[in-house]
XYZ file of C-alpha atoms in Angstrom:
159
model
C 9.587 -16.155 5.477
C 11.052 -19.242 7.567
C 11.373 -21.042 3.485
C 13.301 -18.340 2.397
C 15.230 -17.634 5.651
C 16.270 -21.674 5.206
C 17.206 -20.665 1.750
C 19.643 -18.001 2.742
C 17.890 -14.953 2.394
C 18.383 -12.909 5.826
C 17.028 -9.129 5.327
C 13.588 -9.065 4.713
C 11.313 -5.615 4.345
C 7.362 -6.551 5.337
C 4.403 -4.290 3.898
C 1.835 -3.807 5.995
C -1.924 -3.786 3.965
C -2.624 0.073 2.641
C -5.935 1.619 3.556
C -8.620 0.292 1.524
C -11.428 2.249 3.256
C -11.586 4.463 0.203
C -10.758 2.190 -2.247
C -12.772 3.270 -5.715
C -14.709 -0.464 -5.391
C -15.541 0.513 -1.797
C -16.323 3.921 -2.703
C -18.733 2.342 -5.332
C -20.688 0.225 -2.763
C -21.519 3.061 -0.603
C -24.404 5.169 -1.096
C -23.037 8.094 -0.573
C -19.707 7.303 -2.608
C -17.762 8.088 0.952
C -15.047 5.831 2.780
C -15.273 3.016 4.908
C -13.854 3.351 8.516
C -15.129 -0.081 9.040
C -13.248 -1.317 5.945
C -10.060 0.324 7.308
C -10.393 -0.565 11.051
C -10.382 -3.948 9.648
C -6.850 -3.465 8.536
C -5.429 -1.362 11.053
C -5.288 -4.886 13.956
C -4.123 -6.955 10.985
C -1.207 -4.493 10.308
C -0.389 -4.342 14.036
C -0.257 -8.414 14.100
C 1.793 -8.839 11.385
C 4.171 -6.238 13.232
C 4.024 -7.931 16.859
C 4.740 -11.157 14.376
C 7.906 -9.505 12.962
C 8.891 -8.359 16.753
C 8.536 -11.889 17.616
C 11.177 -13.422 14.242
C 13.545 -10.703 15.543
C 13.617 -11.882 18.648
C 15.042 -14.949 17.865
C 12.658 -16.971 15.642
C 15.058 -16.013 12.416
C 18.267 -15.626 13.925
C 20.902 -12.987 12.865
C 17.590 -11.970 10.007
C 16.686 -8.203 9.582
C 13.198 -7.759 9.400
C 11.391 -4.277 8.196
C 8.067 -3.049 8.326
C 6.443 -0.981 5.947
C 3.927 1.404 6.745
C 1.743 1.381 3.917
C -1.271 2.278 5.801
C 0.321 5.432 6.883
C 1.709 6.357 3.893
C -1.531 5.677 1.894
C -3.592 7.886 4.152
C -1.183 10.537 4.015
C -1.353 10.870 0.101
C -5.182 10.459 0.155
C -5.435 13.001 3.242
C -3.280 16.088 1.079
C -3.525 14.209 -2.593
C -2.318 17.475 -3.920
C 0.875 17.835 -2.277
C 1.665 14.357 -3.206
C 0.920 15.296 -7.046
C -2.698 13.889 -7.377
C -5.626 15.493 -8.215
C -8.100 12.201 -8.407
C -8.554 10.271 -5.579
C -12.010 8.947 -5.686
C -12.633 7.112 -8.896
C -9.904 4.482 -10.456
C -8.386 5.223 -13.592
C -9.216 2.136 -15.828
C -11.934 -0.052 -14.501
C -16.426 0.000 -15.144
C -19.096 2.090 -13.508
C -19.603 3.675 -9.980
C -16.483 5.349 -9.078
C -14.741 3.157 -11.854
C -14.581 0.778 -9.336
C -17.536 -1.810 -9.701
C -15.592 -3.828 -12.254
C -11.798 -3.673 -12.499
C -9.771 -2.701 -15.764
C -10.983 -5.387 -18.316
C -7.960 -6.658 -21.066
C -8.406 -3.718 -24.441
C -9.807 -1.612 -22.136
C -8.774 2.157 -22.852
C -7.475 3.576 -19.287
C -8.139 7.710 -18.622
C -5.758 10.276 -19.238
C -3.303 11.542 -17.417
C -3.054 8.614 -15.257
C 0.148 9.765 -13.060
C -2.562 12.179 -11.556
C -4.680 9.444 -10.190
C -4.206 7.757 -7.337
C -6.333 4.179 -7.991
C -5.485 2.631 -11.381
C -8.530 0.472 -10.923
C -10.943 -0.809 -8.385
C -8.509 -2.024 -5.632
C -4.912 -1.007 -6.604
C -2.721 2.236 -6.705
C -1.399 3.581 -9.629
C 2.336 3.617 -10.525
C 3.008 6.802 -9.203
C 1.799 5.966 -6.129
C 3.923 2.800 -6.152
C 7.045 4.888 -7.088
C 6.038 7.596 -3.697
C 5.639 4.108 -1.633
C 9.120 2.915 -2.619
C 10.809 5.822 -2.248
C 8.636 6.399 1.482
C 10.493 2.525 2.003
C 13.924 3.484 0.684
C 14.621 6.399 2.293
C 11.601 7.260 4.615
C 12.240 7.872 8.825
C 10.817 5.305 11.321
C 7.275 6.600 11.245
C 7.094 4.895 7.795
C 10.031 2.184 7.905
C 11.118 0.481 11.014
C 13.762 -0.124 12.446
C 15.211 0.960 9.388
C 14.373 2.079 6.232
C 15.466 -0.135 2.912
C 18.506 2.376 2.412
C 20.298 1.549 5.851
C 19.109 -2.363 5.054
C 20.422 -3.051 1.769
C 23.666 -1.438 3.628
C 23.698 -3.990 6.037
């Protein structure tokens, strides 16, 4: 960030790290094919440092910068805790990727991915689909403080 601050870039939006407790290559490590609360309490701290390191830029350490942060964590767990609401009906295996939970081995090049992938929420073993992607952006662009702080992208990209 302090590179690209030098090079003249001055409004910055942060992601935090998305819950990967239920990630479909997590899911297919565990026995029971069930999330990981150790997986995500793992990134829970490292979202709140990168945030307290934001706090700290703002502060002074990149003056007259904005910085954002992201909530992808939150957002993430709220489409996997009502996937239905949020248009998804499969949130447990990936949609392109090789055995357990499609998520032992990620999408391989020439490999066919499932149908109707806009309902799934993993595209493969570790990342979200692009509908998911499109629900994150728009959480970013428009979303209240509980997702976007100080300000959402909107109110930046006003600035």
């Amino acid at each position: 960030m302090q590179r690209l601050y030098k090079a003249g870039a001055r409004k910055f939006v942060v992601a935090g790290v998305g819950s990967m407790g239920c990630i479909p290559n997590v899911l297919a490590q565990s026995v029971e094919s069930r999330c990981s609360p150790e997986v995500d309490a793992l990134v829970v701290p490292f979202n709140a440092n990168v945030r307290a390191m934001l706090g700290r830029l703002d502060g002074g350490g990149l003056p007259g910068a904005s910085l954002v942060f992201l909530d992808n964590y939150g957002v993430f767990k709220a489409i996997l805790g009502d996937p239905a609401a949020h248009g998804f009906a499969v949130v447990d295996r990936g949609c392109c990727g090789i055995g357990r939970n499609a998520g032992q081995v990620t999408c391989l090049p020439f490999m066919p991915p499932c149908d109707g992938r806009d309902r799934y929420v993993f595209w493969d073993a570790f990342h979200p689909t692009a509908a998911v992607n499109v629900l994150i952006a728009r959480e970013a662009f428009y979303g209240g403080a509980d997702v976007v702080s100080p300000i959402n992208v909107r109110r930046l990209a006003a600035l």
